[in-house]
C-alpha cells in the first residue's frame, strides 16, 4: 500500500472528527441547558415527587404519649373474652393491663374456673372482645344484651375477612373471618366484608393498607383525638340506633371492589362500642398518631360501666393487676374464740 493511499483516508477521518467536536461545542454554547438535569432531579413526566431524594425517608408518626385512664369509680373489673377463638394474647394486652392497674382497676383474662361466658358477665363492669373467630350461642347473645341493658359495657374489636398463609412442610391458605356478627347485629352493626386501603400518603401510615380515621363528632370516645391509624381496617355496616364515631379518611376504598365511600370505623350503640380493627392495641401500634388517646378513651368507657351482679359467681382468680395473697394483714389481731361458760353444779335435794 502506497503512502498516499494511507494519508488520504486518515485526513478525511480527522476532518470529520474535528467537525463533530466543533459542532457539539457550538451547540453547547448556543443552548447551554440542553445537557439535561443531574441525576435525581425532576424530569418532566418521568420523575414523580415521591421518587425525589428528599422523599426517600418518608416521615413517620411520632411514637410518643401514654395511655391515660379516666374513670369515676375505683376497683372496677374488665373481662377479656377468650372463649370464642379470640385472636389476642396476654402479651399484646400488657400495655393496656398496666394502664388499667395504675388507675386502680383490674383486667381478668378469660372466665374463672368452670363458669361460662354468659354466667360470668354480671360480675364485671366492662367486657373486651377481640376478633372472635367463633360465633356466639343464643344464650350468650341474650346474656350479652341483658348485660349491656343492665349497665355493663362492651367493646368489640373486629377485623375484616383475610387470607393467611401457613408455612411448614406444605403451604396452605386459610380464610379468617370475624365470627360475632350474630351478636353485634343486635346493636345495629356488623363487620363489612372487605378490607380498606388508601394510596394517598397523607391518608395512610406509610402503607396503603394502614389507613387513617378521624372523629365524626364529639363525645367521650373522640375526646382529645384527631387521627387514629388502623393497620388492618375494615368498615362497619350500620343501621338502627348505632352512631358512627370515626370514619376512614377521604379517598379510602375497599380492597377487592375498589369502591370509594364514607366508611364507618368506630360505632357506638349505648353501652356497646364496635371498632373495625384490632391491630391498634399491639405494642407496635399503640403510640402511632393518637392511638394511645383513643385506647385510653375506650378503657375509660369500659370502666365507667356498672357490674349488674358484682357478687355473683365470684371469681377465685384475682386476674391481672391484683395480688393473690389472702393472708391476714400485719397488725390485725386474730379473732379470739370465746371460752364456754361453765355449767353450775346441781343443788342437792333435801338440804
Short mmCIF file of C-alpha atoms in Angstrom, two decimals:
data_model
loop_
_atom_site.label_atom_id
_atom_site.label_comp_id
_atom_site.label_asym_id
_atom_site.label_seq_id
_atom_site.Cartn_x
_atom_site.Cartn_y
_atom_site.Cartn_z
CA UNK A 1 0.00 0.00 0.00
CA UNK A 2 1.43 3.41 -1.02
CA UNK A 3 1.83 6.31 1.37
CA UNK A 4 -0.84 8.37 -0.45
CA UNK A 5 -3.46 5.69 -0.04
CA UNK A 6 -2.92 5.78 3.76
CA UNK A 7 -2.71 9.53 4.29
CA UNK A 8 -5.84 10.46 2.36
CA UNK A 9 -8.38 8.39 4.43
CA UNK A 10 -6.67 9.47 7.64
CA UNK A 11 -7.02 13.10 6.69
CA UNK A 12 -10.72 12.62 5.93
CA UNK A 13 -11.25 10.96 9.33
CA UNK A 14 -9.52 13.82 11.14
CA UNK A 15 -11.61 16.43 9.31
CA UNK A 16 -14.87 14.63 10.17
CA UNK A 17 -13.86 14.26 13.84
CA UNK A 18 -13.00 17.94 14.11
CA UNK A 19 -16.33 18.86 12.52
CA UNK A 20 -18.27 16.73 15.02
CA UNK A 21 -16.44 18.10 18.04
CA UNK A 22 -16.76 21.64 16.78
CA UNK A 23 -20.49 21.25 16.19
CA UNK A 24 -21.00 19.84 19.67
CA UNK A 25 -19.10 22.75 21.19
CA UNK A 26 -21.10 25.33 19.24
CA UNK A 27 -24.39 23.65 20.23
CA UNK A 28 -23.42 23.76 23.91
CA UNK A 29 -22.57 27.46 23.63
CA UNK A 30 -25.82 28.36 21.85
CA UNK A 31 -28.07 26.21 24.13
CA UNK A 32 -26.30 25.57 27.45
CA UNK A 33 -29.39 23.97 29.12
CA UNK A 34 -29.71 21.13 26.69
CA UNK A 35 -27.43 18.81 28.64
CA UNK A 36 -30.36 17.83 30.93
CA UNK A 37 -30.72 17.85 34.71
CA UNK A 38 -28.37 15.96 37.01
CA UNK A 39 -29.41 12.56 38.30
CA UNK A 40 -32.19 12.70 40.89
CA UNK A 41 -33.71 15.99 39.74
CA UNK A 42 -37.17 16.22 38.27
CA UNK A 43 -37.60 15.21 34.64
CA UNK A 44 -40.98 16.31 33.40
CA UNK A 45 -43.30 13.34 33.12
CA UNK A 46 -40.75 10.80 34.35
CA UNK A 47 -39.87 11.61 37.97
CA UNK A 48 -42.87 11.94 40.35
CA UNK A 49 -42.34 13.76 43.63
CA UNK A 50 -42.32 10.58 45.71
CA UNK A 51 -39.13 9.48 43.95
CA UNK A 52 -37.18 12.66 44.64
CA UNK A 53 -34.19 12.40 47.02
CA UNK A 54 -35.93 14.36 49.78
CA UNK A 55 -38.79 11.82 49.77
CA UNK A 56 -36.64 8.71 50.23
CA UNK A 57 -37.08 8.76 54.00
CA UNK A 58 -40.82 9.23 54.39
CA UNK A 59 -41.97 10.91 57.62
CA UNK A 60 -43.43 8.59 60.24
CA UNK A 61 -45.93 9.18 63.01
CA UNK A 62 -44.26 10.06 66.32
CA UNK A 63 -44.04 7.20 68.82
CA UNK A 64 -44.91 9.08 71.99
CA UNK A 65 -47.64 9.68 74.55
CA UNK A 66 -49.20 7.50 77.22
CA UNK A 67 -52.45 5.69 77.87
CA UNK A 68 -54.49 7.74 80.31
CA UNK A 69 -57.47 6.11 82.01
CA UNK A 70 -60.10 8.43 83.45
CA UNK A 71 -62.81 6.51 85.29
CA UNK A 72 -65.04 7.90 88.02
CA UNK A 73 -65.11 4.74 90.16
CA UNK A 74 -62.24 2.72 91.65
CA UNK A 75 -61.70 -1.01 91.78
CA UNK A 76 -63.54 -1.74 88.53
CA UNK A 77 -63.08 -5.03 86.68
CA UNK A 78 -62.72 -5.77 82.96
CA UNK A 79 -63.15 -9.23 81.45
CA UNK A 80 -61.24 -10.16 78.29
CA UNK A 81 -63.21 -12.80 76.39
CA UNK A 82 -61.13 -15.84 75.41
CA UNK A 83 -63.87 -18.41 74.83
CA UNK A 84 -64.65 -17.72 71.17
CA UNK A 85 -61.36 -18.29 69.37
CA UNK A 86 -60.32 -14.72 70.11
CA UNK A 87 -57.18 -13.58 68.30
CA UNK A 88 -55.45 -11.91 71.24
CA UNK A 89 -52.67 -12.87 73.61
CA UNK A 90 -51.75 -11.74 77.10
CA UNK A 91 -48.51 -10.19 75.85
CA UNK A 92 -50.40 -7.99 73.38
CA UNK A 93 -52.52 -6.63 76.21
CA UNK A 94 -49.67 -5.84 78.61
CA UNK A 95 -49.59 -2.06 77.96
CA UNK A 96 -53.36 -1.93 78.47
CA UNK A 97 -53.19 -4.02 81.63
CA UNK A 98 -50.50 -1.73 83.05
CA UNK A 99 -52.58 1.39 82.37
CA UNK A 100 -55.66 -0.16 83.99
CA UNK A 101 -53.63 -1.28 87.01
CA UNK A 102 -52.11 2.18 87.50
CA UNK A 103 -55.63 3.61 87.58
CA UNK A 104 -56.62 1.19 90.37
CA UNK A 105 -58.56 -1.40 88.37
CA UNK A 106 -58.07 -5.00 87.22
CA UNK A 107 -58.24 -6.96 83.98
CA UNK A 108 -59.10 -10.65 84.00
CA UNK A 109 -58.20 -12.82 81.06
CA UNK A 110 -60.95 -15.37 80.49
CA UNK A 111 -63.58 -16.68 82.85
CA UNK A 112 -62.51 -18.32 86.09
CA UNK A 113 -63.00 -21.96 86.93
CA UNK A 114 -65.88 -23.67 85.18
CA UNK A 115 -68.05 -20.57 84.89
CA UNK A 116 -69.38 -19.98 81.38
CA UNK A 117 -69.10 -16.71 79.50
CA UNK A 118 -72.81 -15.99 79.92
CA UNK A 119 -72.78 -16.76 83.64
CA UNK A 120 -69.67 -14.64 84.31
CA UNK A 121 -70.70 -11.39 82.64
CA UNK A 122 -72.66 -9.92 85.53
CA UNK A 123 -69.68 -9.60 87.88
CA UNK A 124 -67.68 -7.37 85.52
CA UNK A 125 -68.05 -3.67 84.78
CA UNK A 126 -66.75 -4.00 81.23
CA UNK A 127 -66.04 -6.72 78.68
CA UNK A 128 -63.39 -6.56 75.94
CA UNK A 129 -63.95 -8.84 72.94
CA UNK A 130 -61.06 -9.01 70.46
CA UNK A 131 -61.52 -10.57 67.00
CA UNK A 132 -63.57 -13.66 67.90
CA UNK A 133 -63.50 -16.31 65.18
CA UNK A 134 -66.28 -18.32 66.80
CA UNK A 135 -69.93 -17.34 66.87
CA UNK A 136 -71.99 -16.70 69.99
CA UNK A 137 -74.77 -19.03 71.04
CA UNK A 138 -78.28 -17.73 71.50
CA UNK A 139 -77.83 -17.98 75.27
CA UNK A 140 -74.65 -15.90 75.07
CA UNK A 141 -76.26 -13.31 72.81
CA UNK A 142 -79.18 -12.95 75.20
CA UNK A 143 -76.82 -12.69 78.18
CA UNK A 144 -74.69 -10.06 76.42
CA UNK A 145 -77.69 -7.91 75.57
CA UNK A 146 -79.10 -8.22 79.08
CA UNK A 147 -75.68 -7.32 80.45
CA UNK A 148 -75.47 -4.05 78.49
CA UNK A 149 -79.12 -3.24 79.23
CA UNK A 150 -78.32 -3.50 82.95
CA UNK A 151 -75.33 -1.15 82.86
CA UNK A 152 -72.39 -3.29 81.77
CA UNK A 153 -70.26 -2.07 78.87
CA UNK A 154 -68.77 -3.94 75.93
CA UNK A 155 -66.03 -3.06 73.42
CA UNK A 156 -65.70 -5.28 70.35
CA UNK A 157 -62.54 -5.11 68.22
CA UNK A 158 -63.06 -6.78 64.85
CA UNK A 159 -61.14 -7.35 61.62
CA UNK A 160 -62.27 -7.88 58.03
CA UNK A 161 -62.03 -11.25 56.31
CA UNK A 162 -58.42 -12.09 55.42
CA UNK A 163 -56.49 -14.89 53.78
CA UNK A 164 -53.49 -16.09 55.74
CA UNK A 165 -50.62 -18.23 54.52
CA UNK A 166 -49.43 -21.04 56.77
CA UNK A 167 -45.91 -22.39 56.27
CA UNK A 168 -44.33 -25.73 57.05
CA UNK A 169 -43.72 -28.87 55.04
CA UNK A 170 -46.59 -27.75 52.84
CA UNK A 171 -48.02 -24.29 52.35
CA UNK A 172 -51.72 -23.66 52.65
CA UNK A 173 -54.04 -20.69 52.86
CA UNK A 174 -56.70 -20.12 55.49
CA UNK A 175 -59.58 -17.67 55.39
CA UNK A 176 -60.09 -15.92 58.72
CA UNK A 177 -63.34 -14.07 59.38
CA UNK A 178 -64.94 -12.17 62.24
CA UNK A 179 -67.35 -14.61 63.86
CA UNK A 180 -69.54 -12.46 66.10
CA UNK A 181 -71.78 -10.68 63.61
CA UNK A 182 -74.68 -12.67 65.06
CA UNK A 183 -74.05 -10.91 68.38
CA UNK A 184 -73.25 -7.38 67.18
CA UNK A 185 -76.23 -7.25 64.82
CA UNK A 186 -78.44 -6.85 67.87
CA UNK A 187 -76.75 -3.48 68.37
CA UNK A 188 -77.30 -2.37 64.78
CA UNK A 189 -73.78 -3.02 63.49
CA UNK A 190 -71.90 -5.78 61.71
CA UNK A 191 -68.46 -6.19 60.14
CA UNK A 192 -68.16 -5.34 56.45
CA UNK A 193 -66.87 -7.94 54.03
CA UNK A 194 -63.77 -6.14 52.71
CA UNK A 195 -60.59 -4.54 53.97
CA UNK A 196 -59.95 -0.85 53.29
CA UNK A 197 -56.98 0.92 51.72
CA UNK A 198 -55.87 4.43 50.77
CA UNK A 199 -52.96 5.29 48.44
CA UNK A 200 -52.81 8.94 49.48
CA UNK A 201 -49.63 9.42 51.54
CA UNK A 202 -51.45 11.97 53.69
CA UNK A 203 -54.19 9.44 54.48
CA UNK A 204 -52.12 6.40 55.45
CA UNK A 205 -49.34 5.44 57.84
CA UNK A 206 -46.60 4.61 55.29
CA UNK A 207 -48.62 1.67 54.00
CA UNK A 208 -51.63 1.85 51.73
CA UNK A 209 -53.47 -0.62 53.99
CA UNK A 210 -52.67 1.31 57.19
CA UNK A 211 -55.39 3.92 56.87
CA UNK A 212 -56.19 6.97 58.97
CA UNK A 213 -59.56 7.63 60.57
CA UNK A 214 -60.88 10.80 62.18
CA UNK A 215 -63.75 11.68 64.54
CA UNK A 216 -67.24 12.21 63.19
CA UNK A 217 -68.39 14.22 66.19
CA UNK A 218 -67.78 15.00 69.85
CA UNK A 219 -68.03 12.64 72.80
CA UNK A 220 -66.05 10.63 75.31
CA UNK A 221 -64.64 8.33 72.63
CA UNK A 222 -63.31 11.16 70.47
CA UNK A 223 -62.08 13.46 73.26
CA UNK A 224 -58.51 14.56 72.51
CA UNK A 225 -58.29 12.51 69.31
CA UNK A 226 -57.57 14.00 65.89
CA UNK A 227 -56.33 10.96 63.97
CA UNK A 228 -56.09 7.23 64.63
CA UNK A 229 -54.44 4.64 62.43
CA UNK A 230 -55.59 1.09 61.68
CA UNK A 231 -53.28 -1.44 60.01
CA UNK A 232 -55.99 -3.95 59.09
CA UNK A 233 -59.07 -1.80 58.90
CA UNK A 234 -62.44 -2.85 57.64
CA UNK A 235 -65.71 -0.96 57.75
CA UNK A 236 -68.89 -1.25 59.77
CA UNK A 237 -72.33 -1.71 58.27
CA UNK A 238 -74.65 0.36 60.44
CA UNK A 239 -78.39 0.60 60.95
CA UNK A 240 -80.89 1.45 63.67
CA UNK A 241 -79.69 3.46 66.65
CA UNK A 242 -75.97 2.78 66.15
CA UNK A 243 -73.98 6.01 65.86
CA UNK A 244 -70.78 6.42 63.82
CA UNK A 245 -67.95 7.94 65.88
CA UNK A 246 -64.99 7.67 63.47
CA UNK A 247 -64.80 7.44 59.68
CA UNK A 248 -61.97 6.49 57.34
CA UNK A 249 -60.01 9.28 55.63
CA UNK A 250 -61.30 10.71 52.35
CA UNK A 251 -60.34 8.66 49.32
CA UNK A 252 -60.45 5.33 51.16
CA UNK A 253 -61.53 2.38 49.03
CA UNK A 254 -62.48 -1.26 49.52
CA UNK A 255 -59.61 -3.58 48.66
CA UNK A 256 -61.40 -6.03 46.38
CA UNK A 257 -64.05 -3.98 44.59
CA UNK A 258 -62.22 -0.60 44.72
CA UNK A 259 -65.34 1.24 45.87
CA UNK A 260 -64.95 4.71 47.35
CA UNK A 261 -67.27 5.96 50.05
CA UNK A 262 -67.65 7.16 53.62
CA UNK A 263 -66.71 4.20 55.78
CA UNK A 264 -67.54 3.93 59.47
CA UNK A 265 -64.66 2.52 61.51
CA UNK A 266 -65.89 3.11 65.09
CA UNK A 267 -69.56 2.79 66.03
CA UNK A 268 -71.37 3.12 69.35
CA UNK A 269 -74.80 1.99 70.41
CA UNK A 270 -75.39 2.97 74.04
CA UNK A 271 -73.20 0.62 76.14
CA UNK A 272 -71.54 -1.15 73.19
CA UNK A 273 -68.66 0.13 71.04
CA UNK A 274 -67.60 -1.58 67.81
CA UNK A 275 -64.16 -0.94 66.22
CA UNK A 276 -63.30 -2.34 62.78
CA UNK A 277 -59.67 -3.14 63.60
CA UNK A 278 -57.82 -4.86 66.43
CA UNK A 279 -54.19 -4.25 65.46
CA UNK A 280 -54.05 -0.78 67.03
CA UNK A 281 -53.79 -2.30 70.54
CA UNK A 282 -50.49 -4.02 69.69
CA UNK A 283 -47.41 -2.54 71.34
CA UNK A 284 -46.00 -1.59 67.92
CA UNK A 285 -49.11 0.46 67.07
CA UNK A 286 -50.35 1.86 70.38
CA UNK A 287 -48.38 5.09 70.16
CA UNK A 288 -48.95 5.83 66.45
CA UNK A 289 -50.90 9.02 65.74
CA UNK A 290 -53.46 9.45 68.58
CA UNK A 291 -53.99 5.73 69.13
CA UNK A 292 -52.95 5.86 72.79
CA UNK A 293 -55.52 8.59 73.49
CA UNK A 294 -58.24 6.60 71.75
CA UNK A 295 -57.30 3.45 73.69
CA UNK A 296 -57.48 5.44 76.93
CA UNK A 297 -60.96 6.62 75.95
CA UNK A 298 -62.06 3.04 75.24
CA UNK A 299 -60.75 1.84 78.61
CA UNK A 300 -62.44 4.72 80.42
CA UNK A 301 -65.67 3.83 78.62
CA UNK A 302 -65.41 0.23 79.84
CA UNK A 303 -64.50 1.17 83.40
CA UNK A 304 -67.46 3.54 83.69
CA UNK A 305 -69.79 0.57 83.35
CA UNK A 306 -71.64 -0.95 86.28
CA UNK A 307 -71.49 -4.65 87.01
CA UNK A 308 -75.12 -5.87 87.11
CA UNK A 309 -74.29 -8.62 89.62
CA UNK A 310 -70.88 -7.85 91.17
CA UNK A 311 -71.16 -10.61 93.78
CA UNK A 312 -72.49 -13.31 91.50
CA UNK A 313 -70.27 -16.29 90.61
CA UNK A 314 -67.42 -14.60 92.42
CA UNK A 315 -64.09 -15.38 90.82
CA UNK A 316 -61.31 -17.01 92.77
CA UNK A 317 -58.79 -15.74 90.22
CA UNK A 318 -57.63 -12.21 91.10
CA UNK A 319 -56.79 -11.56 87.44
CA UNK A 320 -54.23 -9.13 86.09
CA UNK A 321 -53.26 -6.27 88.35
CA UNK A 322 -54.37 -7.90 91.57
CA UNK A 323 -52.40 -9.96 94.03
CA UNK A 324 -53.38 -13.41 95.12
CA UNK A 325 -52.36 -13.02 98.78
CA UNK A 326 -55.25 -13.83 101.08
CA UNK A 327 -53.29 -13.74 104.35
CA UNK A 328 -54.35 -11.57 107.28
CA UNK A 329 -52.73 -8.12 107.07
CA UNK A 330 -49.95 -7.43 109.53
CA UNK A 331 -51.07 -5.81 112.77
CA UNK A 332 -54.57 -7.26 112.61
CA UNK A 333 -55.12 -9.46 115.65
CA UNK A 334 -56.69 -12.81 115.13
CA UNK A 335 -60.23 -13.06 116.34
CA UNK A 336 -60.32 -14.91 119.69
CA UNK A 337 -62.66 -17.80 120.36
CA UNK A 338 -64.81 -17.20 123.46
CA UNK A 339 -64.42 -19.72 126.29
CA UNK A 340 -67.54 -21.77 127.10
CA UNK A 341 -69.49 -20.71 130.20
CA UNK A 342 -69.17 -23.39 132.92
CA UNK A 343 -72.38 -25.18 133.84
CA UNK A 344 -73.26 -24.74 137.57
CA UNK A 345 -73.34 -27.89 139.71
CA UNK A 346 -76.84 -29.11 140.62
CA UNK A 347 -78.10 -28.30 144.15
CA UNK A 348 -78.65 -31.48 146.27
CA UNK A 349 -82.29 -32.07 147.18
CA UNK A 350 -83.50 -32.31 150.76
CA UNK A 351 -80.91 -29.96 152.21
#
